[in-house]
């Protein structure tokens, strides 16, 4: 469990941020989304990890968020084939 702890924190951050941006009633998750990153940062500071390890973990956290949001947007526009899909894809 300890080996993958930081990975789980990054995944949890991505999932909480993604839930806050979808059109459901989960906006309150944005208030708590950064807690896993703060816990991970504190843990890495106490263990005196290198700056690059901190950067890679934070990068991975935001990568998960981007991946989840991109997946959601792609599934939102697939199958409609109208002008808005073309415009959204071009942006």
Tab-separated table of N, CA and C in Angstrom, residues 3-88:
chain	number	residue	atom	x	y	z
A	3	UNK	N	3.749	1.642	-1.168
A	3	UNK	CA	4.478	1.806	-2.417
A	3	UNK	C	3.675	2.614	-3.430
A	4	UNK	N	2.389	2.402	-3.482
A	4	UNK	CA	1.539	3.071	-4.455
A	4	UNK	C	0.736	4.220	-3.855
A	5	UNK	N	1.083	4.627	-2.670
A	5	UNK	CA	0.307	5.652	-1.962
A	5	UNK	C	0.239	6.965	-2.738
A	6	UNK	N	1.361	7.430	-3.243
A	6	UNK	CA	1.368	8.690	-3.983
A	6	UNK	C	0.605	8.565	-5.296
A	7	UNK	N	0.674	7.391	-5.913
A	7	UNK	CA	-0.097	7.158	-7.134
A	7	UNK	C	-1.592	7.254	-6.854
A	8	UNK	N	-2.029	6.689	-5.749
A	8	UNK	CA	-3.446	6.760	-5.387
A	8	UNK	C	-3.870	8.195	-5.080
A	9	UNK	N	-2.991	8.959	-4.454
A	9	UNK	CA	-3.301	10.364	-4.193
A	9	UNK	C	-3.473	11.138	-5.493
A	10	UNK	N	-2.612	10.883	-6.475
A	10	UNK	CA	-2.741	11.592	-7.752
A	10	UNK	C	-4.025	11.189	-8.464
A	11	UNK	N	-4.355	9.912	-8.401
A	11	UNK	CA	-5.586	9.434	-9.030
A	11	UNK	C	-6.817	10.011	-8.337
A	12	UNK	N	-6.785	10.096	-7.026
A	12	UNK	CA	-7.897	10.673	-6.274
A	12	UNK	C	-8.073	12.149	-6.603
A	13	UNK	N	-6.968	12.884	-6.725
A	13	UNK	CA	-7.045	14.291	-7.113
A	13	UNK	C	-7.709	14.436	-8.480
A	14	UNK	N	-7.268	13.648	-9.451
A	14	UNK	CA	-7.848	13.721	-10.790
A	14	UNK	C	-9.333	13.402	-10.801
A	15	UNK	N	-9.730	12.399	-10.041
A	15	UNK	CA	-11.144	12.018	-9.996
A	15	UNK	C	-11.996	13.090	-9.319
A	16	UNK	N	-11.510	13.662	-8.229
A	16	UNK	CA	-12.280	14.703	-7.531
A	16	UNK	C	-12.405	15.968	-8.373
A	17	UNK	N	-11.333	16.341	-9.064
A	17	UNK	CA	-11.404	17.517	-9.931
A	17	UNK	C	-12.346	17.260	-11.101
A	18	UNK	N	-12.295	16.064	-11.657
A	18	UNK	CA	-13.172	15.725	-12.773
A	18	UNK	C	-14.639	15.759	-12.346
A	19	UNK	N	-14.942	15.225	-11.177
A	19	UNK	CA	-16.323	15.249	-10.694
A	19	UNK	C	-16.830	16.671	-10.502
A	20	UNK	N	-15.957	17.571	-10.127
A	20	UNK	CA	-16.363	18.958	-9.923
A	20	UNK	C	-16.666	19.703	-11.206
A	21	UNK	N	-16.109	19.256	-12.329
A	21	UNK	CA	-16.304	19.976	-13.585
A	21	UNK	C	-17.395	19.375	-14.455
A	22	UNK	N	-17.870	18.208	-14.137
A	22	UNK	CA	-18.958	17.628	-14.922
A	22	UNK	C	-20.268	18.306	-14.533
A	23	UNK	N	-21.272	18.254	-15.399
A	23	UNK	CA	-22.524	18.961	-15.089
A	23	UNK	C	-23.428	18.196	-14.122
A	24	UNK	N	-22.866	17.663	-13.109
A	24	UNK	CA	-23.638	17.008	-12.059
A	24	UNK	C	-23.572	17.884	-10.824
A	25	UNK	N	-24.160	17.442	-9.768
A	25	UNK	CA	-24.166	18.239	-8.541
A	25	UNK	C	-23.004	17.861	-7.632
A	26	UNK	N	-21.802	17.829	-8.173
A	26	UNK	CA	-20.624	17.464	-7.395
A	26	UNK	C	-19.625	18.607	-7.302
A	27	UNK	N	-20.080	19.842	-7.413
A	27	UNK	CA	-19.152	20.973	-7.365
A	27	UNK	C	-18.427	21.066	-6.027
A	28	UNK	N	-19.030	20.551	-4.983
A	28	UNK	CA	-18.411	20.619	-3.658
A	28	UNK	C	-17.109	19.819	-3.605
A	29	UNK	N	-16.909	18.881	-4.528
A	29	UNK	CA	-15.662	18.111	-4.519
A	29	UNK	C	-14.455	18.978	-4.863
A	30	UNK	N	-14.694	20.118	-5.522
A	30	UNK	CA	-13.583	21.024	-5.828
A	30	UNK	C	-12.975	21.602	-4.554
A	31	UNK	N	-13.778	21.702	-3.497
A	31	UNK	CA	-13.263	22.211	-2.228
A	31	UNK	C	-12.272	21.241	-1.583
A	32	UNK	N	-12.459	19.961	-1.832
A	32	UNK	CA	-11.633	18.942	-1.193
A	32	UNK	C	-10.624	18.300	-2.139
A	33	UNK	N	-10.628	18.702	-3.393
A	33	UNK	CA	-9.806	18.021	-4.396
A	33	UNK	C	-8.311	18.178	-4.145
A	34	UNK	N	-7.900	19.310	-3.608
A	34	UNK	CA	-6.473	19.539	-3.412
A	34	UNK	C	-5.933	18.918	-2.123
A	35	UNK	N	-6.795	18.365	-1.303
A	35	UNK	CA	-6.344	17.742	-0.051
A	35	UNK	C	-5.383	16.574	-0.316
A	36	UNK	N	-5.665	15.665	-1.261
A	36	UNK	CA	-4.685	14.592	-1.508
A	36	UNK	C	-3.322	15.115	-1.950
A	37	UNK	N	-3.307	16.192	-2.736
A	37	UNK	CA	-2.022	16.757	-3.157
A	37	UNK	C	-1.282	17.378	-1.981
A	38	UNK	N	-2.011	18.027	-1.099
A	38	UNK	CA	-1.371	18.630	0.070
A	38	UNK	C	-0.818	17.566	1.015
A	39	UNK	N	-1.559	16.480	1.192
A	39	UNK	CA	-1.084	15.383	2.035
A	39	UNK	C	0.159	14.745	1.412
A	40	UNK	N	0.110	14.546	0.095
A	40	UNK	CA	1.256	13.963	-0.596
A	40	UNK	C	2.473	14.887	-0.513
A	41	UNK	N	2.258	16.184	-0.659
A	41	UNK	CA	3.352	17.146	-0.578
A	41	UNK	C	3.981	17.139	0.816
A	42	UNK	N	3.153	17.108	1.832
A	42	UNK	CA	3.670	17.074	3.208
A	42	UNK	C	4.460	15.793	3.462
A	43	UNK	N	3.950	14.683	2.968
A	43	UNK	CA	4.641	13.407	3.134
A	43	UNK	C	5.995	13.418	2.424
A	44	UNK	N	6.033	13.977	1.236
A	44	UNK	CA	7.284	14.011	0.479
A	44	UNK	C	8.288	14.985	1.092
A	45	UNK	N	7.804	16.056	1.689
A	45	UNK	CA	8.715	16.994	2.352
A	45	UNK	C	9.332	16.371	3.605
A	46	UNK	N	8.530	15.623	4.353
A	46	UNK	CA	9.053	14.973	5.557
A	46	UNK	C	10.087	13.903	5.216
A	47	UNK	N	9.892	13.233	4.094
A	47	UNK	CA	10.842	12.203	3.675
A	47	UNK	C	11.988	12.774	2.848
A	48	UNK	N	11.972	14.098	2.662
A	48	UNK	CA	13.030	14.809	1.932
A	48	UNK	C	13.251	14.238	0.534
A	49	UNK	N	12.147	14.078	-0.195
A	49	UNK	CA	12.222	13.618	-1.583
A	49	UNK	C	12.735	14.745	-2.462
A	50	UNK	N	13.250	14.390	-3.614
A	50	UNK	CA	13.794	15.406	-4.514
A	50	UNK	C	12.663	16.224	-5.140
A	51	UNK	N	13.045	17.376	-5.625
A	51	UNK	CA	12.072	18.274	-6.254
A	51	UNK	C	11.479	17.621	-7.499
A	52	UNK	N	12.284	16.848	-8.199
A	52	UNK	CA	11.797	16.196	-9.411
A	52	UNK	C	10.726	15.154	-9.103
A	53	UNK	N	10.846	14.439	-8.013
A	53	UNK	CA	9.812	13.458	-7.650
A	53	UNK	C	8.503	14.160	-7.303
A	54	UNK	N	8.613	15.288	-6.627
A	54	UNK	CA	7.410	16.070	-6.313
A	54	UNK	C	6.781	16.572	-7.604
A	55	UNK	N	7.605	17.095	-8.501
A	55	UNK	CA	7.107	17.604	-9.777
A	55	UNK	C	6.437	16.504	-10.590
A	56	UNK	N	7.045	15.334	-10.654
A	56	UNK	CA	6.476	14.229	-11.431
A	56	UNK	C	5.137	13.792	-10.852
A	57	UNK	N	5.025	13.731	-9.541
A	57	UNK	CA	3.754	13.336	-8.930
A	57	UNK	C	2.669	14.381	-9.163
A	58	UNK	N	3.015	15.653	-9.061
A	58	UNK	CA	2.028	16.690	-9.331
A	58	UNK	C	1.647	16.704	-10.810
A	59	UNK	N	2.619	16.492	-11.673
A	59	UNK	CA	2.340	16.420	-13.105
A	59	UNK	C	1.388	15.264	-13.396
A	60	UNK	N	1.629	14.122	-12.769
A	60	UNK	CA	0.760	12.967	-12.948
A	60	UNK	C	-0.655	13.259	-12.455
A	61	UNK	N	-0.775	13.990	-11.363
A	61	UNK	CA	-2.097	14.332	-10.832
A	61	UNK	C	-2.882	15.180	-11.827
A	62	UNK	N	-2.231	16.190	-12.372
A	62	UNK	CA	-2.923	17.026	-13.347
A	62	UNK	C	-3.114	16.294	-14.670
A	63	UNK	N	-2.266	15.344	-14.996
A	63	UNK	CA	-2.461	14.515	-16.179
A	63	UNK	C	-3.742	13.696	-16.055
A	64	UNK	N	-3.964	13.094	-14.865
A	64	UNK	CA	-5.201	12.330	-14.653
A	64	UNK	C	-6.425	13.210	-14.845
A	65	UNK	N	-6.378	14.413	-14.283
A	65	UNK	CA	-7.506	15.334	-14.419
A	65	UNK	C	-7.749	15.656	-15.892
A	66	UNK	N	-6.697	15.944	-16.623
A	66	UNK	CA	-6.825	16.251	-18.040
A	66	UNK	C	-7.369	15.048	-18.803
A	67	UNK	N	-6.883	13.861	-18.488
A	67	UNK	CA	-7.343	12.657	-19.165
A	67	UNK	C	-8.826	12.407	-18.907
A	68	UNK	N	-9.259	12.532	-17.664
A	68	UNK	CA	-10.670	12.322	-17.344
A	68	UNK	C	-11.560	13.348	-18.035
A	69	UNK	N	-11.149	14.610	-18.033
A	69	UNK	CA	-11.962	15.653	-18.669
A	69	UNK	C	-11.989	15.492	-20.179
A	70	UNK	N	-10.870	15.108	-20.774
A	70	UNK	CA	-10.835	14.884	-22.217
A	70	UNK	C	-11.725	13.716	-22.595
A	71	UNK	N	-11.701	12.659	-21.799
A	71	UNK	CA	-12.575	11.517	-22.057
A	71	UNK	C	-14.042	11.936	-21.984
A	72	UNK	N	-14.371	12.755	-20.991
A	72	UNK	CA	-15.749	13.193	-20.821
A	72	UNK	C	-16.192	14.058	-21.999
A	73	UNK	N	-15.354	14.990	-22.428
A	73	UNK	CA	-15.703	15.862	-23.551
A	73	UNK	C	-15.815	15.044	-24.833
A	74	UNK	N	-14.932	14.093	-25.040
A	74	UNK	CA	-14.986	13.264	-26.245
A	74	UNK	C	-16.272	12.454	-26.289
A	75	UNK	N	-16.711	11.940	-25.174
A	75	UNK	CA	-17.959	11.176	-25.161
A	75	UNK	C	-19.182	12.072	-25.234
A	76	UNK	N	-19.039	13.326	-24.872
A	76	UNK	CA	-20.157	14.253	-24.972
A	76	UNK	C	-20.456	14.589	-26.421
A	77	UNK	N	-19.410	14.778	-27.213
A	77	UNK	CA	-19.593	15.211	-28.593
A	77	UNK	C	-19.666	14.074	-29.592
A	78	UNK	N	-19.386	12.871	-29.216
A	78	UNK	CA	-19.400	11.788	-30.195
A	78	UNK	C	-20.831	11.424	-30.573
A	79	UNK	N	-21.024	11.225	-31.845
A	79	UNK	CA	-22.328	10.805	-32.328
A	79	UNK	C	-23.258	11.922	-32.731
A	80	UNK	N	-22.958	13.171	-32.432
A	80	UNK	CA	-23.871	14.248	-32.803
A	80	UNK	C	-23.630	14.721	-34.225
A	81	UNK	N	-22.384	14.832	-34.630
A	81	UNK	CA	-22.008	15.201	-35.995
A	81	UNK	C	-22.716	16.447	-36.497
A	82	UNK	N	-22.785	17.438	-35.685
A	82	UNK	CA	-23.350	18.704	-36.136
A	82	UNK	C	-22.251	19.765	-36.122
A	83	UNK	N	-22.609	20.995	-36.374
A	83	UNK	CA	-21.642	22.081	-36.488
A	83	UNK	C	-20.913	22.309	-35.167
A	84	UNK	N	-21.598	22.170	-34.042
A	84	UNK	CA	-20.942	22.405	-32.755
A	84	UNK	C	-19.833	21.388	-32.496
A	85	UNK	N	-20.007	20.154	-32.956
A	85	UNK	CA	-18.956	19.150	-32.797
A	85	UNK	C	-17.727	19.505	-33.615
A	86	UNK	N	-17.947	20.003	-34.803
A	86	UNK	CA	-16.826	20.380	-35.665
A	86	UNK	C	-16.091	21.570	-35.073
A	87	UNK	N	-16.839	22.552	-34.589
A	87	UNK	CA	-16.220	23.738	-33.995
A	87	UNK	C	-15.468	23.361	-32.721
A	88	UNK	N	-16.060	22.534	-31.878
A	88	UNK	CA	-15.404	22.133	-30.633
A	88	UNK	C	-14.149	21.310	-30.912
